[in-house]
PDB file of C-alpha atoms and ligand atoms in Angstrom:
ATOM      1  CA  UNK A   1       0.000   0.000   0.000  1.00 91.00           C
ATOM      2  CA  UNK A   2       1.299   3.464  -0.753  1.00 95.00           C
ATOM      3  CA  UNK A   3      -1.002   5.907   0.328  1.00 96.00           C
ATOM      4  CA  UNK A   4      -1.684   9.444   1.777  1.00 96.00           C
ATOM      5  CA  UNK A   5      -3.817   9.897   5.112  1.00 96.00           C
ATOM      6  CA  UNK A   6      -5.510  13.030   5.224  1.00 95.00           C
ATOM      7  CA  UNK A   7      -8.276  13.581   8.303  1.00 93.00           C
ATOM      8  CA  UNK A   8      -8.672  16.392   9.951  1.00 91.00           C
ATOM      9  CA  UNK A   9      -7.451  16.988  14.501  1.00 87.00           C
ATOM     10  CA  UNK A  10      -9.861  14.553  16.171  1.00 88.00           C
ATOM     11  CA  UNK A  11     -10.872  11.983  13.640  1.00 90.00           C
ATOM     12  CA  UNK A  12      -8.106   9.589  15.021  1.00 88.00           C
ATOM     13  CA  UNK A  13      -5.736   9.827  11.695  1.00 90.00           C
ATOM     14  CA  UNK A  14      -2.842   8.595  14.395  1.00 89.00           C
ATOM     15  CA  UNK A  15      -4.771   5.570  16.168  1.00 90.00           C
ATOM     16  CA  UNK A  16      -6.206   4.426  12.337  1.00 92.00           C
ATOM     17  CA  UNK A  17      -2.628   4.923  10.901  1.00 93.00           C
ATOM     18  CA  UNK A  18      -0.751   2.795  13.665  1.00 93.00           C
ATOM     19  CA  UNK A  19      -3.591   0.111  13.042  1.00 93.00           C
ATOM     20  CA  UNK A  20      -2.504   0.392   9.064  1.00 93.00           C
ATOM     21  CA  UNK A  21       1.184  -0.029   9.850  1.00 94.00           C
ATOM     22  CA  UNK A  22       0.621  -3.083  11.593  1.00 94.00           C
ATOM     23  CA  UNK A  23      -1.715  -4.585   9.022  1.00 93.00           C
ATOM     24  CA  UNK A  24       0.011  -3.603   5.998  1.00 93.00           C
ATOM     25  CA  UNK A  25       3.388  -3.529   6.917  1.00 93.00           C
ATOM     26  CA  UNK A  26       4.113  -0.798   5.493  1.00 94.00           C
ATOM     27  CA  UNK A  27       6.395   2.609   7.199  1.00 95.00           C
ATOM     28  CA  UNK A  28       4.317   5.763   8.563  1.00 95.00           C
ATOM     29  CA  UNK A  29       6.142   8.783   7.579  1.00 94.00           C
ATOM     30  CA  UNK A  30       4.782  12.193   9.088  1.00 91.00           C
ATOM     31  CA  UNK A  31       6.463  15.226   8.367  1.00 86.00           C
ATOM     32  CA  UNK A  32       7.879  15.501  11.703  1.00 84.00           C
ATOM     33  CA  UNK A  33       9.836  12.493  11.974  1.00 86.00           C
ATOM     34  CA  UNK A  34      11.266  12.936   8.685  1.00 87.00           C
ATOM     35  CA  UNK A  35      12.766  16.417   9.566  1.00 86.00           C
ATOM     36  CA  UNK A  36      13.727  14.877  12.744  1.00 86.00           C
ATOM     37  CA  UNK A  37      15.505  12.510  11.185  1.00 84.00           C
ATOM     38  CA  UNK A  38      17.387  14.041   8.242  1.00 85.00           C
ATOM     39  CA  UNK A  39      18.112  16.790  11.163  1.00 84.00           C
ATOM     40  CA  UNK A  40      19.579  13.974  13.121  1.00 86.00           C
ATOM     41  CA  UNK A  41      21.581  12.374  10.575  1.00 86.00           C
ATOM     42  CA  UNK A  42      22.689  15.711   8.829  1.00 85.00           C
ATOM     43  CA  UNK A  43      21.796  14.517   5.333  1.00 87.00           C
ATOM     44  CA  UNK A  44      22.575  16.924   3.084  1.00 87.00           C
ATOM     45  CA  UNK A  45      18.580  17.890   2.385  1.00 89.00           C
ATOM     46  CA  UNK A  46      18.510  17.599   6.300  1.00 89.00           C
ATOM     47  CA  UNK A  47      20.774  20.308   6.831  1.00 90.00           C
ATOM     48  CA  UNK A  48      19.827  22.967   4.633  1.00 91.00           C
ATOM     49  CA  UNK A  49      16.245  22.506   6.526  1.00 88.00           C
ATOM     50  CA  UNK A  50      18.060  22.965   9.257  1.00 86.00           C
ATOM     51  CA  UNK A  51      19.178  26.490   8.532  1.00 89.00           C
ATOM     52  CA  UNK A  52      15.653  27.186   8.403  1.00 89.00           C
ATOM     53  CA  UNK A  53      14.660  25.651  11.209  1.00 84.00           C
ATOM     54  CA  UNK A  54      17.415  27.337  13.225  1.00 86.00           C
ATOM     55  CA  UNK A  55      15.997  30.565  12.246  1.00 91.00           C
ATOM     56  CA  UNK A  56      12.565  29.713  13.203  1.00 89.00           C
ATOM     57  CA  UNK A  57      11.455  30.301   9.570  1.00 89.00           C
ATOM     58  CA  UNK A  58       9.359  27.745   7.978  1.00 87.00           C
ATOM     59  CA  UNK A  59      11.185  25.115   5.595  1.00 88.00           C
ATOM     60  CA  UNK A  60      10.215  25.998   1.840  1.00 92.00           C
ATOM     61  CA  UNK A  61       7.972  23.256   0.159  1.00 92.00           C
ATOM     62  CA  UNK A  62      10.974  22.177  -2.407  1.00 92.00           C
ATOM     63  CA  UNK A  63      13.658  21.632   0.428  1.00 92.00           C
ATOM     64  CA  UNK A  64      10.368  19.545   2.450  1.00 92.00           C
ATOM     65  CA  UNK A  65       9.796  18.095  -1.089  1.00 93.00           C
ATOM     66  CA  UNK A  66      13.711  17.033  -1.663  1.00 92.00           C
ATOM     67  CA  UNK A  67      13.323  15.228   1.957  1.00 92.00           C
ATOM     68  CA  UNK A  68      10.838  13.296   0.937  1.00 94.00           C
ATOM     69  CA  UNK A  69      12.352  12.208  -2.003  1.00 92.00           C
ATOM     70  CA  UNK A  70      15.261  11.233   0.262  1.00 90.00           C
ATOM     71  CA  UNK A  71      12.680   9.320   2.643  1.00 91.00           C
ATOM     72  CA  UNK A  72      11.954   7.118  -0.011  1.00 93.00           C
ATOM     73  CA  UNK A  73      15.282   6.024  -0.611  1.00 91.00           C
ATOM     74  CA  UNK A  74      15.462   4.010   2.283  1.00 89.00           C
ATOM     75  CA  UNK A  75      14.858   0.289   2.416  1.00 92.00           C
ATOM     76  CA  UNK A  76      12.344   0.452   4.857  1.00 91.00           C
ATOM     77  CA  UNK A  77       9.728   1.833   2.376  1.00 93.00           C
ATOM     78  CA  UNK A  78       9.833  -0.696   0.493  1.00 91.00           C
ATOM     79  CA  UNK A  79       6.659  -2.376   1.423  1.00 91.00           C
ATOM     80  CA  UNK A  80       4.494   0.149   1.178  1.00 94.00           C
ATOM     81  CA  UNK A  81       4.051   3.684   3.027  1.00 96.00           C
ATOM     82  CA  UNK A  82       1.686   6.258   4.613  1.00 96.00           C
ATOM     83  CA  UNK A  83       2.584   9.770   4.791  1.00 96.00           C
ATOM     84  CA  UNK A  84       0.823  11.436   7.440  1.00 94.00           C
ATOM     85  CA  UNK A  85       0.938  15.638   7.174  1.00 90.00           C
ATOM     86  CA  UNK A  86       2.888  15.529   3.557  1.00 93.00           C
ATOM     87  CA  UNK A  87       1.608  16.769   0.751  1.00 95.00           C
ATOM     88  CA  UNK A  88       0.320  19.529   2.451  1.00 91.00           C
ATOM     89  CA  UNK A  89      -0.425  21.591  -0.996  1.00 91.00           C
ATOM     90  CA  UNK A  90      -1.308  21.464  -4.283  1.00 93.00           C
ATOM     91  CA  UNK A  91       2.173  21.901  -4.976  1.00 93.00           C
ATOM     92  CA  UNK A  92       4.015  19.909  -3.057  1.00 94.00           C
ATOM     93  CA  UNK A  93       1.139  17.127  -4.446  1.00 96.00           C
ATOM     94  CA  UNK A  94       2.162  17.554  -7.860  1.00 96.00           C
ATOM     95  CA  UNK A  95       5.778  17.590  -7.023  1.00 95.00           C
ATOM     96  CA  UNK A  96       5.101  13.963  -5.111  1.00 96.00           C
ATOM     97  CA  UNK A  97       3.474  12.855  -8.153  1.00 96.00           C
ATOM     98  CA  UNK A  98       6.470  13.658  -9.746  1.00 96.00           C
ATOM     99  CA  UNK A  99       8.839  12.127  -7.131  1.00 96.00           C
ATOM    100  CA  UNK A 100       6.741   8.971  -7.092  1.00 96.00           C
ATOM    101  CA  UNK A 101       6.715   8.995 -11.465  1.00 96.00           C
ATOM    102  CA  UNK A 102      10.536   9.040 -11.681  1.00 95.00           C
ATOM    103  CA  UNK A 103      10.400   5.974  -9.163  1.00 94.00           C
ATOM    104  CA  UNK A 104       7.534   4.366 -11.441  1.00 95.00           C
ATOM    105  CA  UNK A 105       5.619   4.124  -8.216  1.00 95.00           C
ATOM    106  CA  UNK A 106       1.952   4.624  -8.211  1.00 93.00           C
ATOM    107  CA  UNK A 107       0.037   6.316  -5.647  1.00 95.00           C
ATOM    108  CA  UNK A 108      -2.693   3.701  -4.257  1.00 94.00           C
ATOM    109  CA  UNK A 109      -4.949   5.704  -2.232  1.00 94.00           C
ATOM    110  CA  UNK A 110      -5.753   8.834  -0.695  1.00 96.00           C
ATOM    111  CA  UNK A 111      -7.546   8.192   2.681  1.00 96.00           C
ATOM    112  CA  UNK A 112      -9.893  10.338   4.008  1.00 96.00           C
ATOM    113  CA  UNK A 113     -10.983  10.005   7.361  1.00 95.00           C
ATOM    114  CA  UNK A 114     -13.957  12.398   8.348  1.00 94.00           C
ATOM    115  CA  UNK A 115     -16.227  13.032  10.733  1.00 93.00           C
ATOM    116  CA  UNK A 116     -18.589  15.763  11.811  1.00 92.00           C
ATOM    117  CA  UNK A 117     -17.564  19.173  13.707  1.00 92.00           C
ATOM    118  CA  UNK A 118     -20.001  17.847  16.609  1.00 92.00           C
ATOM    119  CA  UNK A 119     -18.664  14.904  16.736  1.00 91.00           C
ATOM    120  CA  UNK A 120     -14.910  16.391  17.036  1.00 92.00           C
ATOM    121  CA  UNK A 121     -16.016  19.095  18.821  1.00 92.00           C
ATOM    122  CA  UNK A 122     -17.360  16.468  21.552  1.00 91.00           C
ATOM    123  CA  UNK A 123     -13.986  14.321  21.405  1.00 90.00           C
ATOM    124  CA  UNK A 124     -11.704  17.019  21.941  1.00 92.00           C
ATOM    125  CA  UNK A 125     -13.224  19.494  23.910  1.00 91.00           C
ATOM    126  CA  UNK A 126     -14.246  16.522  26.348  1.00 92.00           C
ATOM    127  CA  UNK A 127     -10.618  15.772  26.656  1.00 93.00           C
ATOM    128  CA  UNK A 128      -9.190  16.704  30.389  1.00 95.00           C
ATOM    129  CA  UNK A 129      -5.882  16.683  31.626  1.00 96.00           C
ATOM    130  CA  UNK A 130      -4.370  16.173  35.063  1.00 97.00           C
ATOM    131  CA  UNK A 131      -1.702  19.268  35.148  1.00 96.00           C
ATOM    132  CA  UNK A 132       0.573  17.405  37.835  1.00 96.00           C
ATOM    133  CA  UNK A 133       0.890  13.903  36.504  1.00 96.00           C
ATOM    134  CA  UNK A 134      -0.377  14.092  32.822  1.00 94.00           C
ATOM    135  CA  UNK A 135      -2.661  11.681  32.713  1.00 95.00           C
ATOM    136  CA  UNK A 136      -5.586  11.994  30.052  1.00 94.00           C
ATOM    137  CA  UNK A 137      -9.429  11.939  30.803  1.00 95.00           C
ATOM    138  CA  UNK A 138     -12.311  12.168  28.757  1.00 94.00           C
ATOM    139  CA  UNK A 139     -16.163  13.704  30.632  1.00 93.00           C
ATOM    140  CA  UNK A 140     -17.627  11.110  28.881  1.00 90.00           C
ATOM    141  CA  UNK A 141     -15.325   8.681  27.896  1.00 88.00           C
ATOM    142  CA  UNK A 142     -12.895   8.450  30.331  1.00 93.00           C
ATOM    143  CA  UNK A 143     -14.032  10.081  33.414  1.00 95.00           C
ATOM    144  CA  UNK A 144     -12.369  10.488  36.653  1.00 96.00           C
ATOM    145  CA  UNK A 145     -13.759   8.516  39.281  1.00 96.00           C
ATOM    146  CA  UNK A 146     -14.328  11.277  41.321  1.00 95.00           C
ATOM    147  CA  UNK A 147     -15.624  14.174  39.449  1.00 94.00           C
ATOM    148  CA  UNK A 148     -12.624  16.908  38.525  1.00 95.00           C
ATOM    149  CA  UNK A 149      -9.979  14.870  40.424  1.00 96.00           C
ATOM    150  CA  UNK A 150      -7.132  13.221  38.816  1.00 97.00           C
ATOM    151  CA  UNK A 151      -7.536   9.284  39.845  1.00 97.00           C
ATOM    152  CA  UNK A 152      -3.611   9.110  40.078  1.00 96.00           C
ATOM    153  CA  UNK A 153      -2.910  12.261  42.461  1.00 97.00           C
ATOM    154  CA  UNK A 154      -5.942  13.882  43.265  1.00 96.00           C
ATOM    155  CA  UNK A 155      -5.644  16.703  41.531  1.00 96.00           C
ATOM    156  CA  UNK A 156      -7.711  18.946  39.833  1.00 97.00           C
ATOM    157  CA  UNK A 157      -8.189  18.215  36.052  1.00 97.00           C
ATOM    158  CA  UNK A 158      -8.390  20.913  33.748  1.00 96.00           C
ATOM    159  CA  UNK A 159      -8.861  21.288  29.870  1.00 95.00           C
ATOM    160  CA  UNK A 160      -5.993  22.609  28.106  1.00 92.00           C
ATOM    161  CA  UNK A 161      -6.207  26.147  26.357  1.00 89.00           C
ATOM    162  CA  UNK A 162      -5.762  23.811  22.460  1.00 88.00           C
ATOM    163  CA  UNK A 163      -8.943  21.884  23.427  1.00 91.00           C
ATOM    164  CA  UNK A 164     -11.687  24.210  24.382  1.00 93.00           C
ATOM    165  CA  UNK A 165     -14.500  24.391  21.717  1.00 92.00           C
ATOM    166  CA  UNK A 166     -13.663  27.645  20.017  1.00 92.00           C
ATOM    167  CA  UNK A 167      -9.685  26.232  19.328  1.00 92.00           C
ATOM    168  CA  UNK A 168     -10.903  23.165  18.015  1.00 92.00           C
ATOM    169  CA  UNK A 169     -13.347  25.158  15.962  1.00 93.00           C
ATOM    170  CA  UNK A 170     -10.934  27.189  14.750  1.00 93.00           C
ATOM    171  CA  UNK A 171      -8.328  24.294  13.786  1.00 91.00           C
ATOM    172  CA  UNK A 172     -10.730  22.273  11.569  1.00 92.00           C
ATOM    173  CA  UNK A 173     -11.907  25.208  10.098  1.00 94.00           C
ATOM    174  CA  UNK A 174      -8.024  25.836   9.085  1.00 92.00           C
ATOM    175  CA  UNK A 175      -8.109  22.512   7.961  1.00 92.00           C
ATOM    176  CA  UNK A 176     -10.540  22.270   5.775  1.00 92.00           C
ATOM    177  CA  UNK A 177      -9.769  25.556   4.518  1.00 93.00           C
ATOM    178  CA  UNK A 178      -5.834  24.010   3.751  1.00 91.00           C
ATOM    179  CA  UNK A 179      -7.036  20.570   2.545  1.00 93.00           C
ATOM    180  CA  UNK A 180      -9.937  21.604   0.295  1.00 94.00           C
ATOM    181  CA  UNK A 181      -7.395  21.945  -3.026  1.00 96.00           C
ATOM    182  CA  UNK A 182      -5.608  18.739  -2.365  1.00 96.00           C
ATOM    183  CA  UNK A 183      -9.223  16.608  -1.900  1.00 96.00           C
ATOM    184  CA  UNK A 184     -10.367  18.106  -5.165  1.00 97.00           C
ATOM    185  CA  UNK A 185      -6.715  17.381  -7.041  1.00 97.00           C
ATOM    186  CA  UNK A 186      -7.072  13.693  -5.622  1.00 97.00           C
ATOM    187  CA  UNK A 187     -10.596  13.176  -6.281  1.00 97.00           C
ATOM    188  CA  UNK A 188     -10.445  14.209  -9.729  1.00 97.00           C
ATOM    189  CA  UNK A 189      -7.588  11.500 -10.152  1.00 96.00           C
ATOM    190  CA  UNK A 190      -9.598   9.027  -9.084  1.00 96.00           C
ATOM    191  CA  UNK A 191      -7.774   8.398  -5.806  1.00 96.00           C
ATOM    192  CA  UNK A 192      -9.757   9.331  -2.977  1.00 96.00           C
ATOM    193  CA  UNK A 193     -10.960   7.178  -0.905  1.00 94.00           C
ATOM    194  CA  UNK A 194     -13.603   8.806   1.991  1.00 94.00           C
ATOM    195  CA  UNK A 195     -13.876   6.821   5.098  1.00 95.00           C
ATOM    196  CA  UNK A 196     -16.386   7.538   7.995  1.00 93.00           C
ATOM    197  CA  UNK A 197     -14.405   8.235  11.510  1.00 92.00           C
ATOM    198  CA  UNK A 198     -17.265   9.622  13.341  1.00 91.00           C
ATOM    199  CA  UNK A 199     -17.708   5.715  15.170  1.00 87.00           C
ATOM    200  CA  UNK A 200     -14.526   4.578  16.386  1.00 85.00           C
ATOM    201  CA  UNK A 201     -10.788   3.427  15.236  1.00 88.00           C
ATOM    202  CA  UNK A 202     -11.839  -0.251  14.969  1.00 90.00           C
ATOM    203  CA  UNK A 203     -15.071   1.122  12.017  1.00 91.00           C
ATOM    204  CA  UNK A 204     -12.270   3.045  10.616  1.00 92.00           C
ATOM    205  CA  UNK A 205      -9.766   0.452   9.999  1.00 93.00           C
ATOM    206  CA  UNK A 206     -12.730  -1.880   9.014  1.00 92.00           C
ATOM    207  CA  UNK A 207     -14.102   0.579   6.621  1.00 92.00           C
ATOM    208  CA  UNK A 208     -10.592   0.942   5.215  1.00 92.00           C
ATOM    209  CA  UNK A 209      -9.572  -2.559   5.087  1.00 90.00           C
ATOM    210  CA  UNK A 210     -12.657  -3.314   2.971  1.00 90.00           C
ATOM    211  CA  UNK A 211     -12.034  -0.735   0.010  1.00 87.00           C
ATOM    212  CA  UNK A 212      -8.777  -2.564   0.366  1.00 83.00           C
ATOM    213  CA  UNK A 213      -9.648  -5.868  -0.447  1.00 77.00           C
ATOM    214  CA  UNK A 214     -10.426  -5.999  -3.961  1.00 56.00           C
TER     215      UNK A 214
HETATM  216 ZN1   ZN B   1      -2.648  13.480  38.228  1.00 60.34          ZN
END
């Protein structure tokens, strides 16, 4: 499988794409652990990114494009792989297509994981957090066993600033805003394939498995 996950904070693109890895055997590459890496291992892509990075400016799509294109030199893709975050453009798309042409690789899929603003909405902004020991809660999902009170230290929970409803609002509203060209470009090539993630992780794998099959 060599695919492209696309799903916007809250639809659980990381949980669904772990799932994938296992079943499919094949590498999860998100942007950040491929600048991570190259910026580990001082490639030669890796450190021109670095410059940027340094500076706190953002890394221009054609050096982020270049790193991919030294991502998929490694053995470990060979199996199959799922960016995560990358392309995150219409251009940096067509220069993957590119990347992926000279390779005489096709793209398989491009998943789609969706789910209503309500439904994220109710994910995230249920999400609590203990400040002392970190631990994660949920008002419905996961709650506390005493109301408010971390189970592990008995503190108090709290929601962080990222999760209240107008933030996560706000994000997928950025996201769909960002992602709109590069469903359309994907569509139109056929490629797209729209999954419901408005259930659970286990649906979502299930759904995706299925268009898989044949
Ligand atoms: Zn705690």
């Amino acid at each position: 499988m060599r695919a492209i996950l696309l799903g916007a904070p809250g639809v659980g693109k990381g949980t669904t794409a772990g799932l994938l890895v296992e079943h499919y055997g094949v590498v999860h590459i998100s942007t950040g652990d491929m600048f991570r890496s190259a910026l580990k291992n001082e490639t030669k892509v890796g450190l021109v990114a670095k410059s940027y990075v340094e500076k706190g400016l953002l890394v221009p799509d054609n050096i982020t494009n270049d790193l991919v294109e030294e991502r998929l030199l490694s053995d470990d893709v060979k199996n199959g792989f799922l960016f995560d975050g990358y392309p995150r453009n219409l251009f940096q798309a067509e220069e993957f297509d590119k990347i992926l042409k000279n390779k005489n690789w096709n793209l398989d899929a491009v998943i789609y994981i969706t789910a209503s603003d309500e439904c994220v909405i109710e994910r995230i902004a249920g999400r609590r957090v203990c400040p002392k020991c970190g631990a994660v809660y949920h008002i419905t999902n996961i709650p506390p066993k005493v109301s408010d009170i971390c189970d592990n230290c008995g503190t108090t929970i709290i929601q962080r600033k990222d999760d209240s409803k107008e933030t996560v609002l706000d994000r997928l509203r950025i996201y769909k805003e960002q992602t709109k060209p590069l469903i359309s470009y994907y569509e139109a090539k056929g490629l797209l394939v729209e999954v419901d993630g408005s259930k659970n992780v286990e649906l979502t794998f299930k759904q995706i498995k299925e268009k898989f099959k044949g």
